[in-house]
C-alpha cells in the first residue's frame, strides 16, 4: 500500500513531476554526454601518446627508469620470452636504446638510437605507417625521424654515422644507410630518434641478447590495473614494471586538472538540478501539511510518512535518471561511431601533433552509472528535507486550515 | 456505565509567560462507553482544544487525560501515535481522506497500519462501507465522491481500527442538511447497534439535537453538562 501511495502521490501534480523528471533527465543526458566526450578524448589522447613510443606498460631491469643507461639492460633470453608469452595477455616489443651522436655529411646531432624488432614494433607503435619516404628496414638500413633527417640533411639512401658508448662503456660506432624517413606526432620524437633492427643495435652497443625495455600495448586503457597486476610477479625477480602514468606524470597531472575542471562544470549543472528537485520536494511537503497532520493523528508514524516522502523523491530521481540514461545512450553511441570532426585551424593544430582531428566519445557503462549515482546521491540528500520538516511537524498546527 | 475517558484538572494554556490564554481551564470530566456526546460552545470556547487533548494530539499544560486507564498526556510521541492508532478514531471537518486512495483503500488504511491480515481487512472494510451506505463506491477516489459521502468514508475509516471511541471535530460543518442528516443517521445507528462511542465538537444544532449528552464550554470551562436521556 505504501508503494502504491508513493507511486500515486507522484502523479498528483503530473505536470510538476514531469517537469522535475525532465530536468533530471536533461542533466543526466548532458553529464553523460560530456563525461563520455571527456573520457573518450582522453582515452584517444592517451592511446595516441603512449602509441607514439612509450606503450602502456614497460618492463625494465630494476633501477633503469631512474638511470637510463645500457648497464641497466637485461638479457631477454628464451626463458623470459616464453614466460612473457605465457603470462601476459598482450603482444610486446623488446627494445634496446641509448643516446648517441648522429652525423650526416656536415652536421652532428644528439639522438636516441633504438633497436627494435621491426614486426613487433610496428604492431604496437605503427612505425611502418609513419614512414614518409624510403622503405621499412631494408637489410641494414635505419629509420630516421623526419626532424633529425632535415637537420642532418639526410634522405633515404644516404648514410648516417652513429657514435657513442656501448654496454659497459665500450666504444660504439657504426655507419649505416638510411632506409626510410618517419614522421612522428610528438615534436620531441620527431627531432631526434633513429630506429635500428634489434640485433643490429645489440651489435653496435656490444650487448648481445640484451634489451633495456619490453613495451606492452593494451586494447583498452581501463584494463591497465589488471594488466599491471598480471606482471606483479616480475617485480620480485629484479625487474621494474612501470605504467604510462608513472613514466609520464605530467600527462597525468594535465588529465587530473582537466577532470577537475569538468567536475566543476558538471557540479554547477547538478546544483541547478538539485534546486529544481528541492523546489518540488518543498512544494510536495508544504502543500500536504494538513494531510501529514491527519496521517499522524490517525496513527501513522512520522518515520513512515518520511519514508513515503523519501520514496517519492527517489522515484522522481530514479525515473529521471533512467530516462536520461536511455536518451543519452543513442547520442553517445552515435558520437562514438561518428566522432565530431574538426576542420580548419583546429584540424591543422591537431594534425601537427600527429592526432587525427576528431573529438571522440567513449561508450562505457561506468560513465552512465557514475552520473546516475551522482543524481541519486543528490536526491537522497534532498530527501532529508522532508524528514527534518516532519520532525518539526506539530499535528494540531498542521490540522488547522 | 464503564468510563472510557477521564480528565482531571485539565489545563491548556497558550502564552503562559506573557498574556496567558486558558483554552481549556481546569476541566475534570468523564465519558462512558457508548456515549453519543456533543461538546458545544461559541468559537474560541475550547471545544477543539479539549478534543485534541483527549485524542492525544495536543499536550496539556497541566492535569491529565486517561483513556481506559492509560494517561495519554505523558506518552512519548511514537507511543502516542500507536495509542491513537489502536484506540481512537478521528473524523475531521473536511478533506480528511487521502486523495490518491479509493474509498476502500482509505477505509482499510488504518488496518494496514495495524498490520491486519488482508482477508480481515477486506471483510471489515466492505462491512463498514456497506454500513455507511457506500458499498457501491468502494473503488471511487475522494474527488469522485460528494462531501457527505467523503465524511461517511471518514466515519468508516475511523471505525475500521475498532477504536475505544471516535472523536469528530465539526463533522457536519461543510455538509448540506441532507448529507448532514444522513451522516448523523449512520453515526447514531452505529452507536445504537454497535455501541460505538462518539464525541463531537460542534456548533451544529442538528448534531446537538441528536446527541444524548451535551457538554457546554465557555472560556475553556465546562459550564453545563446535560444528559438528555436522563432528562
Coordinates of C-alpha atoms in Angstrom, one line a residue:
Chain A
X1 CA 0.0 0.0 0.0
X2 CA 2.8 2.4 0.9
X3 CA 4.5 1.8 -2.5
X4 CA 1.1 2.3 -4.2
X5 CA 0.7 5.5 -2.2
X6 CA 4.2 6.7 -3.2
X7 CA 3.5 6.0 -6.9
X8 CA 0.1 7.7 -6.9
X9 CA 1.4 10.7 -4.9
X10 CA 4.0 11.2 -7.6
X11 CA 1.3 11.8 -10.2
X12 CA -0.9 14.1 -8.1
X13 CA 0.7 17.0 -9.9
X14 CA 1.5 15.4 -13.1
X15 CA 2.9 18.5 -14.8
X16 CA 5.2 19.3 -11.9
X17 CA 6.5 15.8 -11.6
X18 CA 7.1 15.6 -15.4
X19 CA 9.0 18.9 -15.4
X20 CA 11.2 17.8 -12.5
X21 CA 11.9 14.5 -14.1
X22 CA 12.7 16.2 -17.4
X23 CA 15.2 18.5 -15.7
X24 CA 16.8 15.5 -14.1
X25 CA 16.9 13.6 -17.4
X26 CA 18.4 16.6 -19.2
X27 CA 21.1 17.0 -16.6
X28 CA 21.9 13.3 -16.7
X29 CA 22.0 13.4 -20.5
X30 CA 24.3 16.4 -20.5
X31 CA 26.5 14.9 -17.9
X32 CA 26.8 11.5 -19.5
X33 CA 27.5 13.0 -23.0
X34 CA 30.1 15.4 -21.5
X35 CA 31.7 12.7 -19.5
X36 CA 31.8 10.3 -22.5
X37 CA 33.3 13.0 -24.7
X38 CA 35.9 13.9 -22.0
X39 CA 36.9 10.3 -21.2
X40 CA 36.8 9.4 -25.0
X41 CA 39.1 12.3 -25.8
X42 CA 41.5 11.4 -23.0
X43 CA 41.4 7.8 -24.0
X44 CA 42.2 8.8 -27.5
X45 CA 45.0 11.2 -26.4
X46 CA 46.5 8.7 -24.0
X47 CA 46.4 5.9 -26.6
X48 CA 47.9 8.2 -29.2
X49 CA 50.6 9.4 -26.9
X50 CA 51.5 6.0 -25.5
X51 CA 51.2 4.7 -29.0
X52 CA 53.9 7.1 -30.2
X53 CA 56.5 5.3 -28.3
X54 CA 56.1 4.6 -24.6
X55 CA 53.4 2.0 -24.6
X56 CA 51.0 1.5 -21.7
X57 CA 53.4 -0.6 -19.6
X58 CA 57.2 -1.2 -19.7
X59 CA 59.3 -3.9 -18.1
X60 CA 62.9 -2.9 -17.2
X61 CA 65.7 -4.1 -15.0
X62 CA 65.2 -2.7 -11.5
X63 CA 66.5 0.9 -11.4
X64 CA 66.6 1.5 -15.2
X65 CA 64.0 4.3 -15.2
X66 CA 66.0 6.4 -12.7
X67 CA 69.2 5.7 -14.5
X68 CA 68.6 5.0 -18.2
X69 CA 72.0 3.6 -19.2
X70 CA 72.9 0.4 -21.1
X71 CA 74.5 -1.0 -18.0
X72 CA 70.9 -1.3 -16.6
X73 CA 69.9 -3.5 -19.5
X74 CA 68.9 -7.2 -19.1
X75 CA 69.1 -10.4 -21.1
X76 CA 65.9 -11.2 -22.9
X77 CA 66.6 -14.9 -23.2
X78 CA 64.3 -17.6 -24.5
X79 CA 63.0 -18.4 -21.0
X80 CA 61.9 -14.8 -20.3
X81 CA 60.3 -14.6 -23.8
X82 CA 58.4 -17.8 -23.1
X83 CA 57.4 -16.6 -19.7
X84 CA 56.1 -13.3 -21.1
X85 CA 54.2 -15.0 -23.9
X86 CA 52.6 -17.3 -21.3
X87 CA 51.9 -14.7 -18.5
X88 CA 50.9 -11.7 -20.5
X89 CA 47.7 -11.4 -22.5
X90 CA 49.2 -8.8 -24.8
X91 CA 51.8 -8.5 -27.5
X92 CA 55.0 -6.9 -26.5
X93 CA 58.0 -5.5 -28.3
X94 CA 61.6 -5.5 -26.9
X95 CA 63.9 -2.5 -27.3
X96 CA 67.4 -1.5 -26.6
X97 CA 68.1 2.2 -26.5
X98 CA 70.9 4.6 -25.8
X99 CA 71.7 8.3 -26.6
X100 CA 74.2 8.6 -29.4
X101 CA 75.7 11.2 -31.7
X102 CA 74.3 11.1 -35.2
X103 CA 76.2 12.6 -38.1
X104 CA 75.5 13.3 -41.7
X105 CA 77.9 14.7 -44.3
X106 CA 78.3 18.0 -42.5
X107 CA 76.4 18.1 -39.2
X108 CA 76.2 16.1 -35.9
X109 CA 73.2 15.9 -33.5
X110 CA 72.4 14.0 -30.4
X111 CA 69.7 11.4 -30.9
X112 CA 68.1 8.4 -29.3
X113 CA 69.2 5.2 -31.0
X114 CA 66.6 2.4 -30.6
X115 CA 67.0 -1.2 -31.5
X116 CA 63.6 -2.8 -32.2
X117 CA 62.0 -5.9 -33.6
X118 CA 60.6 -4.4 -36.8
X119 CA 57.5 -6.6 -37.0
X120 CA 56.6 -6.4 -33.3
X121 CA 57.3 -2.7 -33.2
X122 CA 55.0 -1.8 -36.0
X123 CA 52.2 -3.9 -34.4
X124 CA 52.5 -1.8 -31.3
X125 CA 53.5 1.7 -32.4
X126 CA 52.6 1.5 -36.1
X127 CA 56.1 2.6 -37.0
X128 CA 55.7 1.4 -40.6
X129 CA 52.7 3.8 -41.1
X130 CA 54.8 6.7 -40.0
X131 CA 57.2 6.4 -42.9
X132 CA 57.1 9.4 -45.2
X133 CA 59.8 8.2 -47.6
X134 CA 62.0 5.2 -48.3
X135 CA 61.3 1.7 -47.0
X136 CA 60.8 -0.1 -43.7
X137 CA 64.2 -1.6 -42.5
X138 CA 65.7 -3.0 -45.7
X139 CA 68.8 -5.1 -45.0
X140 CA 70.9 -3.0 -42.6
X141 CA 69.2 0.3 -43.2
X142 CA 67.8 2.5 -40.4
X143 CA 64.7 4.6 -39.9
X144 CA 65.5 8.2 -39.1
X145 CA 62.9 10.7 -37.8
X146 CA 62.0 13.4 -40.2
X147 CA 63.2 16.3 -38.0
X148 CA 66.6 14.8 -37.4
X149 CA 66.9 13.9 -41.1
X150 CA 66.2 17.5 -42.0
X151 CA 68.7 18.9 -39.6
X152 CA 71.4 16.5 -40.8
X153 CA 70.3 17.0 -44.5
X154 CA 69.7 13.3 -44.9
X155 CA 67.3 11.5 -47.2
X156 CA 66.5 7.8 -47.8
X157 CA 69.6 6.2 -49.4
X158 CA 72.1 8.5 -47.6
X159 CA 74.5 7.4 -44.9
X160 CA 74.3 8.1 -41.2
X161 CA 77.0 7.6 -38.7
X162 CA 76.3 6.8 -35.1
X163 CA 78.8 7.3 -32.4
X164 CA 78.6 6.8 -28.6
X165 CA 79.1 4.4 -25.7
X166 CA 78.0 0.8 -25.6
X167 CA 77.4 -1.7 -22.9
X168 CA 80.0 -1.4 -20.1
X169 CA 81.4 1.7 -21.5
X170 CA 82.7 0.2 -24.7
X171 CA 83.0 2.4 -27.8
X172 CA 80.1 2.2 -30.1
X173 CA 80.4 3.4 -33.6
X174 CA 78.8 2.4 -36.9
X175 CA 77.9 3.6 -40.4
X176 CA 74.5 2.8 -41.8
X177 CA 72.4 3.5 -44.8
X178 CA 69.1 5.4 -44.2
X179 CA 66.3 3.1 -45.3
X180 CA 63.4 5.4 -44.5
X181 CA 62.3 8.7 -43.0
X182 CA 59.4 8.6 -40.5
X183 CA 57.3 11.4 -39.2
X184 CA 56.2 11.4 -35.5
X185 CA 53.4 13.5 -34.0
X186 CA 55.5 14.2 -30.9
X187 CA 58.0 17.0 -31.7
X188 CA 60.4 15.5 -29.2
X189 CA 60.5 12.2 -31.0
X190 CA 60.5 13.8 -34.4
X191 CA 63.5 15.9 -33.7
X192 CA 65.8 13.1 -32.7
X193 CA 65.2 9.4 -32.9
X194 CA 66.8 6.6 -35.0
X195 CA 65.4 3.1 -35.2
X196 CA 67.6 0.1 -35.9
X197 CA 66.9 -3.6 -36.0
X198 CA 67.3 -5.2 -32.6
X199 CA 70.3 -7.4 -33.4
X200 CA 72.0 -4.5 -35.2
X201 CA 71.7 -2.3 -32.2
X202 CA 72.9 -5.1 -29.8
X203 CA 75.9 -5.5 -32.0
X204 CA 76.5 -1.7 -32.1
X205 CA 76.2 -1.5 -28.3
X206 CA 78.2 -4.7 -27.8
X207 CA 75.2 -6.0 -25.8
X208 CA 74.4 -9.3 -27.4
X209 CA 70.9 -10.6 -26.3
X210 CA 70.3 -7.6 -24.0
X211 CA 67.4 -5.2 -24.0
X212 CA 66.7 -2.1 -22.0
X213 CA 62.9 -2.4 -22.0
X214 CA 60.0 -4.6 -23.0
X215 CA 57.0 -2.5 -24.1
X216 CA 53.4 -3.6 -23.8
X217 CA 50.3 -2.1 -25.5
X218 CA 46.7 -2.6 -24.3
X219 CA 43.5 -2.7 -26.3
X220 CA 41.7 -0.8 -23.6
X221 CA 43.3 1.6 -21.1
X222 CA 40.7 0.8 -18.5
X223 CA 42.3 -2.7 -18.1
X224 CA 45.6 -1.2 -17.1
X225 CA 45.5 -2.1 -13.4
X226 CA 44.5 -5.7 -14.1
X227 CA 47.3 -6.0 -16.7
X228 CA 49.9 -4.5 -14.3
X229 CA 48.8 -6.9 -11.6
X230 CA 49.4 -9.8 -14.0
X231 CA 53.1 -8.6 -14.2
X232 CA 53.5 -8.2 -10.5
X233 CA 55.5 -11.4 -10.1
X234 CA 58.3 -9.9 -12.1
X235 CA 58.9 -7.2 -9.5
X236 CA 60.3 -9.8 -7.2
X237 CA 62.6 -11.1 -9.8
X238 CA 64.7 -8.0 -10.2
X239 CA 62.5 -6.2 -12.7
X240 CA 60.5 -3.0 -12.5
X241 CA 57.0 -2.7 -14.1
X242 CA 56.0 0.9 -14.9
X243 CA 52.8 2.2 -16.3
X244 CA 52.4 5.1 -18.6
X245 CA 51.2 7.1 -15.6
X246 CA 54.5 6.6 -13.8
X247 CA 56.5 7.2 -16.9
X248 CA 54.6 10.4 -17.9
X249 CA 53.4 12.0 -14.7
X250 CA 53.0 15.4 -16.4
X251 CA 50.3 13.9 -18.6
X252 CA 48.5 12.5 -15.5
X253 CA 48.7 16.0 -13.9
X254 CA 47.1 17.5 -17.0
X255 CA 44.4 14.9 -17.0
X256 CA 43.7 15.5 -13.3
X257 CA 43.4 19.2 -14.0
X258 CA 41.1 18.7 -16.9
X259 CA 38.9 16.2 -14.9
X260 CA 38.8 18.7 -12.1
X261 CA 37.5 21.4 -14.4
X262 CA 34.9 19.0 -15.8
X263 CA 33.6 18.2 -12.4
X264 CA 33.3 21.9 -11.6
X265 CA 31.2 22.4 -14.7
X266 CA 29.1 19.3 -14.0
X267 CA 28.8 20.3 -10.4
X268 CA 27.2 23.6 -11.4
X269 CA 24.8 21.7 -13.6
X270 CA 23.9 19.4 -10.8
X271 CA 23.5 22.3 -8.4
X272 CA 20.8 23.7 -10.8
X273 CA 19.1 20.3 -11.0
X274 CA 19.3 19.9 -7.2
X275 CA 17.5 23.2 -6.7
X276 CA 14.8 22.0 -9.2
X277 CA 14.3 18.8 -7.2
X278 CA 14.4 20.7 -3.9
X279 CA 11.7 23.1 -5.1
X280 CA 9.5 20.2 -6.0
X281 CA 10.2 18.5 -2.7
X282 CA 9.4 21.7 -0.7
X283 CA 6.1 22.0 -2.5
X284 CA 5.3 18.3 -2.1
X285 CA 5.9 18.8 1.7
X286 CA 4.4 22.2 2.3
X287 CA 1.1 21.7 0.4
X288 CA 0.5 18.4 2.2
X289 CA 1.0 19.6 5.8
X290 CA -2.7 19.1 6.6
X291 CA -2.5 15.6 5.2
X292 CA 0.6 14.7 7.2
X293 CA -1.2 16.1 10.3
X294 CA -4.2 13.9 9.5
X295 CA -2.0 10.9 9.0
X296 CA -0.1 11.3 12.3
X297 CA -3.5 11.9 14.0
X298 CA -5.0 8.7 12.8
X299 CA -1.9 6.7 13.8
X300 CA 0.8 6.8 11.0
X301 CA 4.2 7.3 12.4
X302 CA 6.2 10.2 11.1
X303 CA 9.1 7.8 10.2
X304 CA 6.7 6.0 7.8
X305 CA 5.5 9.3 6.3
X306 CA 9.2 10.3 5.9
X307 CA 9.9 7.0 4.1
X308 CA 7.0 7.7 1.8
X309 CA 8.3 11.1 1.0
X310 CA 11.8 9.9 0.6
X311 CA 10.4 7.2 -1.8
X312 CA 8.7 9.9 -3.8
X313 CA 11.9 12.0 -4.1
X314 CA 13.9 9.0 -5.0
X315 CA 11.4 7.8 -7.5
X316 CA 11.4 11.1 -9.3
X317 CA 15.2 11.0 -9.4
X318 CA 15.4 7.3 -10.5
X319 CA 12.8 7.7 -13.2
X320 CA 14.5 10.9 -14.4
X321 CA 17.9 9.3 -14.3
X322 CA 16.7 6.2 -16.2
X323 CA 15.1 8.5 -18.9
X324 CA 18.4 10.5 -19.1
X325 CA 20.4 7.3 -19.4
X326 CA 18.2 5.9 -22.1
X327 CA 18.2 9.2 -24.0
X328 CA 22.0 9.6 -23.8
X329 CA 22.7 6.0 -25.0
X330 CA 21.9 6.7 -28.7
X331 CA 23.6 10.1 -28.5
X332 CA 26.8 8.7 -27.1
X333 CA 26.7 5.7 -29.4
X334 CA 26.4 7.9 -32.4
X335 CA 29.2 10.2 -31.2
X336 CA 31.4 7.2 -30.6
X337 CA 30.8 5.7 -34.0
X338 CA 30.7 9.1 -35.7
X339 CA 33.2 11.3 -33.8
X340 CA 32.9 15.1 -34.3
X341 CA 35.5 16.0 -36.9
X342 CA 37.4 19.3 -36.6
X343 CA 38.1 21.5 -39.7
X344 CA 40.3 24.5 -40.4
X345 CA 42.8 25.8 -37.9
X346 CA 41.8 23.4 -35.2
X347 CA 42.2 20.4 -37.5
X348 CA 45.7 21.6 -38.6
X349 CA 46.7 22.1 -34.9
X350 CA 45.6 18.5 -34.2
X351 CA 47.4 17.2 -37.3
X352 CA 50.6 19.0 -36.4
X353 CA 50.8 16.9 -33.3
X354 CA 50.1 13.7 -35.2
X355 CA 46.5 13.5 -33.9
X356 CA 43.5 12.8 -36.0
X357 CA 41.4 16.0 -35.9
X358 CA 38.4 14.4 -34.1
X359 CA 36.6 14.7 -30.8
X360 CA 36.0 11.1 -30.0
X361 CA 33.5 9.8 -27.4
X362 CA 33.6 6.7 -25.3
X363 CA 30.7 4.3 -24.7
X364 CA 31.4 2.7 -21.3
X365 CA 28.8 1.8 -18.7
X366 CA 30.9 3.4 -15.9
X367 CA 30.1 6.8 -17.3
X368 CA 26.4 6.1 -17.3
X369 CA 26.3 4.5 -13.9
X370 CA 28.6 7.1 -12.4
X371 CA 26.4 10.1 -13.4
X372 CA 23.2 8.2 -12.4
X373 CA 24.8 7.5 -8.9
X374 CA 25.5 11.2 -8.5
X375 CA 21.9 12.1 -9.2
X376 CA 20.7 9.5 -6.7
X377 CA 23.0 10.8 -4.0
X378 CA 21.7 14.3 -4.7
X379 CA 18.1 13.0 -4.4
X380 CA 19.0 11.2 -1.1
X381 CA 20.4 14.4 0.4
X382 CA 17.4 16.4 -0.8
X383 CA 15.1 13.7 0.6
X384 CA 16.4 14.6 4.0
X385 CA 14.5 17.9 3.9
X386 CA 11.0 16.3 4.4
X387 CA 12.5 14.2 7.3
X388 CA 13.6 17.4 9.0
X389 CA 10.3 19.1 8.2
X390 CA 8.3 16.1 9.6
X391 CA 10.2 16.0 12.9
X392 CA 9.1 19.6 13.4
X393 CA 5.5 18.9 12.4
X394 CA 3.0 19.8 15.0
X395 CA -0.1 17.8 14.4
X396 CA -2.6 20.3 15.9
X397 CA -1.0 23.2 14.0
X398 CA -1.0 21.1 10.8
X399 CA -4.6 20.3 11.1
X400 CA -5.6 24.0 11.2
X401 CA -6.6 25.0 7.7
Chain B
X1 CA -21.6 2.9 32.6
X2 CA -18.0 2.0 32.1
X3 CA -15.7 5.1 32.0
X4 CA -13.6 5.3 28.8
X5 CA -12.3 8.9 29.1
X6 CA -11.4 10.8 32.2
X7 CA -9.8 14.2 32.5
X8 CA -8.6 15.7 35.8
X9 CA -7.9 19.4 36.3
X10 CA -7.0 19.7 32.7
X11 CA -5.4 23.0 31.6
X12 CA -4.2 24.0 28.2
X13 CA -2.7 27.5 28.4
X14 CA -1.2 29.4 25.5
X15 CA 1.4 32.2 26.0
X16 CA 1.9 31.1 29.7
X17 CA 4.8 33.6 30.1
X18 CA 3.3 36.6 28.5
X19 CA -0.5 37.0 28.4
X20 CA -1.8 33.6 29.3
X21 CA -4.9 32.3 27.5
X22 CA -6.6 29.3 29.0
X23 CA -8.1 27.4 26.1
X24 CA -9.0 24.6 28.5
X25 CA -9.4 25.8 32.0
X26 CA -9.5 23.2 34.8
X27 CA -11.7 20.6 33.1
X28 CA -12.5 17.5 35.0
X29 CA -14.9 15.3 33.2
X30 CA -15.6 11.6 32.3
X31 CA -17.2 10.0 29.3
X32 CA -18.6 6.5 29.4
X33 CA -18.7 3.7 26.9
X34 CA -21.4 4.0 24.3
X35 CA -22.0 7.7 24.7
X36 CA -23.1 10.0 21.9
X37 CA -22.0 13.3 23.2
X38 CA -21.7 16.8 21.7
X39 CA -19.3 19.3 23.1
X40 CA -20.7 22.7 22.2
X41 CA -19.9 26.3 22.8
X42 CA -19.1 29.5 20.9
X43 CA -16.0 29.9 18.8
X44 CA -12.9 30.0 21.0
X45 CA -14.6 28.3 23.9
X46 CA -12.1 25.4 23.8
X47 CA -14.1 22.6 22.1
X48 CA -11.4 21.6 19.6
X49 CA -8.6 22.0 22.1
X50 CA -10.4 19.7 24.5
X51 CA -11.0 17.2 21.8
X52 CA -7.3 17.4 20.8
X53 CA -6.2 16.8 24.3
X54 CA -8.5 13.9 24.7
X55 CA -7.2 12.5 21.4
X56 CA -3.6 12.9 22.4
X57 CA -3.0 15.4 19.5
X58 CA -2.1 18.1 22.0
X59 CA -0.3 18.1 25.3
X60 CA -1.9 19.6 28.4
X61 CA -0.2 22.4 30.3
X62 CA -1.2 20.6 33.5
X63 CA -3.7 17.9 34.6
X64 CA -4.2 14.5 33.0
X65 CA -6.2 12.7 30.4
X66 CA -6.8 9.0 30.9
X67 CA -8.2 6.7 28.3
X68 CA -9.1 3.2 29.6
X69 CA -6.7 3.9 32.5
X70 CA -3.8 5.0 30.3
X71 CA -2.5 8.5 30.9
X72 CA -2.1 9.7 27.3
X73 CA -0.8 13.1 28.3
X74 CA 2.6 11.5 29.3
X75 CA 3.1 9.1 26.4
X76 CA 6.2 9.6 24.2
X77 CA 5.5 10.7 20.6
X78 CA 5.6 7.3 18.9
X79 CA 3.8 5.5 21.7
X80 CA 1.1 8.2 21.5
X81 CA 0.7 7.7 17.7
X82 CA 0.5 3.9 18.3
X83 CA -2.1 4.5 21.1
X84 CA -4.2 6.6 18.8
X85 CA -3.9 4.0 16.0
X86 CA -5.3 1.3 18.2
X87 CA -7.7 3.2 20.5
X88 CA -9.1 6.4 18.8
X89 CA -10.9 7.0 15.6
X90 CA -10.9 10.5 14.1
X91 CA -13.3 12.3 11.8
X92 CA -12.2 15.8 10.9
X93 CA -14.2 18.7 9.5
X94 CA -13.4 18.0 5.9
X95 CA -10.7 17.0 3.4
X96 CA -9.5 14.2 5.7
X97 CA -9.2 11.4 3.2
X98 CA -6.1 10.5 1.3
X99 CA -6.9 11.9 -2.2
X100 CA -4.9 9.2 -4.2
X101 CA -6.6 6.3 -2.5
X102 CA -10.0 4.8 -3.2
X103 CA -12.8 4.7 -0.6
X104 CA -11.9 1.1 0.0
X105 CA -8.2 1.8 0.4
X106 CA -8.8 4.9 2.6
X107 CA -11.0 2.8 4.9
X108 CA -8.5 0.0 5.1
X109 CA -5.5 2.3 5.5
X110 CA -5.7 2.3 9.3
X111 CA -6.0 -1.5 9.4
X112 CA -3.0 -1.7 7.2
X113 CA -1.0 0.4 9.7
X114 CA -2.3 -2.0 12.4
X115 CA -0.9 -4.8 10.2
X116 CA -4.2 -6.6 9.9
X117 CA -4.4 -9.5 7.5
X118 CA -5.6 -8.9 4.0
X119 CA -8.7 -11.1 4.4
X120 CA -9.7 -9.5 7.7
X121 CA -9.1 -6.0 6.2
X122 CA -11.1 -6.7 3.1
X123 CA -14.0 -8.2 5.0
X124 CA -14.2 -5.4 7.6
X125 CA -13.8 -2.6 5.1
X126 CA -16.6 -3.9 2.9
X127 CA -18.8 -4.4 6.0
X128 CA -18.1 -0.8 7.1
X129 CA -18.7 0.7 3.6
X130 CA -22.0 -1.2 3.5
X131 CA -23.0 0.1 6.9
X132 CA -22.3 3.7 5.8
X133 CA -24.2 3.0 2.5
X134 CA -21.2 3.2 0.2
X135 CA -20.7 -0.4 -0.7
X136 CA -21.0 0.5 -4.4
X137 CA -18.5 3.4 -4.1
X138 CA -15.6 1.3 -2.8
X139 CA -13.5 1.9 -5.9
X140 CA -14.1 5.7 -6.0
X141 CA -11.5 8.2 -5.2
X142 CA -12.4 11.1 -2.9
X143 CA -12.8 13.6 -5.7
X144 CA -15.4 11.3 -7.2
X145 CA -17.5 11.5 -4.0
X146 CA -19.7 14.2 -2.6
X147 CA -18.8 15.9 0.7
X148 CA -21.3 13.8 2.6
X149 CA -20.0 10.6 1.0
X150 CA -16.5 11.6 1.9
X151 CA -17.5 12.1 5.5
X152 CA -19.2 8.7 5.5
X153 CA -15.9 7.1 4.3
X154 CA -14.1 9.0 7.1
X155 CA -16.5 7.5 9.6
X156 CA -15.9 4.1 8.2
X157 CA -12.2 4.6 8.4
X158 CA -12.4 5.9 12.0
X159 CA -14.2 2.6 12.9
X160 CA -12.0 0.3 10.9
X161 CA -9.5 0.0 13.7
X162 CA -12.2 -0.9 16.3
X163 CA -11.4 2.1 18.5
X164 CA -12.5 2.7 22.1
X165 CA -14.2 5.9 20.8
X166 CA -14.5 8.2 17.9
X167 CA -13.6 11.9 18.1
X168 CA -15.4 14.0 15.5
X169 CA -14.4 17.7 15.1
X170 CA -17.3 19.6 13.5
X171 CA -18.1 16.6 11.2
X172 CA -21.1 18.3 9.6
X173 CA -19.7 21.8 9.2
X174 CA -19.2 21.6 5.5
X175 CA -22.3 19.4 4.7
X176 CA -25.7 20.4 3.4
X177 CA -28.7 19.5 5.6
X178 CA -29.5 16.2 3.7
X179 CA -25.9 15.0 3.8
X180 CA -25.6 16.0 7.5
X181 CA -28.8 14.2 8.4
X182 CA -27.6 11.1 6.6
X183 CA -24.2 11.2 8.3
X184 CA -25.9 11.6 11.7
X185 CA -28.3 8.8 11.0
X186 CA -25.4 6.5 10.3
X187 CA -23.4 7.5 13.4
X188 CA -26.5 7.2 15.6
X189 CA -27.2 3.7 14.2
X190 CA -23.6 2.7 14.8
X191 CA -23.8 4.0 18.3
X192 CA -27.1 2.3 18.9
X193 CA -26.4 -1.1 17.3
X194 CA -22.6 -1.4 17.6
X195 CA -22.2 0.6 20.8
X196 CA -19.6 2.9 19.3
X197 CA -18.7 5.9 21.5
X198 CA -18.9 9.2 19.7
X199 CA -17.7 12.5 20.9
X200 CA -18.4 15.5 18.8
X201 CA -17.3 19.1 18.9
X202 CA -19.9 21.1 17.1
X203 CA -21.8 24.3 16.5
X204 CA -24.4 22.5 14.5
X205 CA -27.8 22.4 16.1
X206 CA -28.7 19.3 14.1
X207 CA -25.9 17.4 15.9
X208 CA -26.8 18.9 19.3
X209 CA -30.4 17.8 18.8
X210 CA -29.4 14.2 18.2
X211 CA -26.8 14.0 21.0
X212 CA -27.8 12.1 24.2
X213 CA -25.4 14.3 26.2
X214 CA -24.4 17.9 25.6
X215 CA -21.4 19.4 27.3
X216 CA -21.2 23.2 27.0
X217 CA -17.9 25.0 27.2
X218 CA -17.2 28.7 27.7
X219 CA -13.8 30.3 28.1
X220 CA -12.3 26.8 28.4
X221 CA -14.6 25.8 31.3
X222 CA -17.5 23.3 31.4
X223 CA -20.5 25.5 32.3
X224 CA -23.2 22.9 31.6
X225 CA -23.3 19.1 31.3
X226 CA -26.7 17.9 30.3
X227 CA -27.7 14.3 29.9
X228 CA -30.8 14.3 27.7
X229 CA -31.5 10.6 28.2
X230 CA -31.8 11.1 31.9
X231 CA -33.9 14.2 31.3

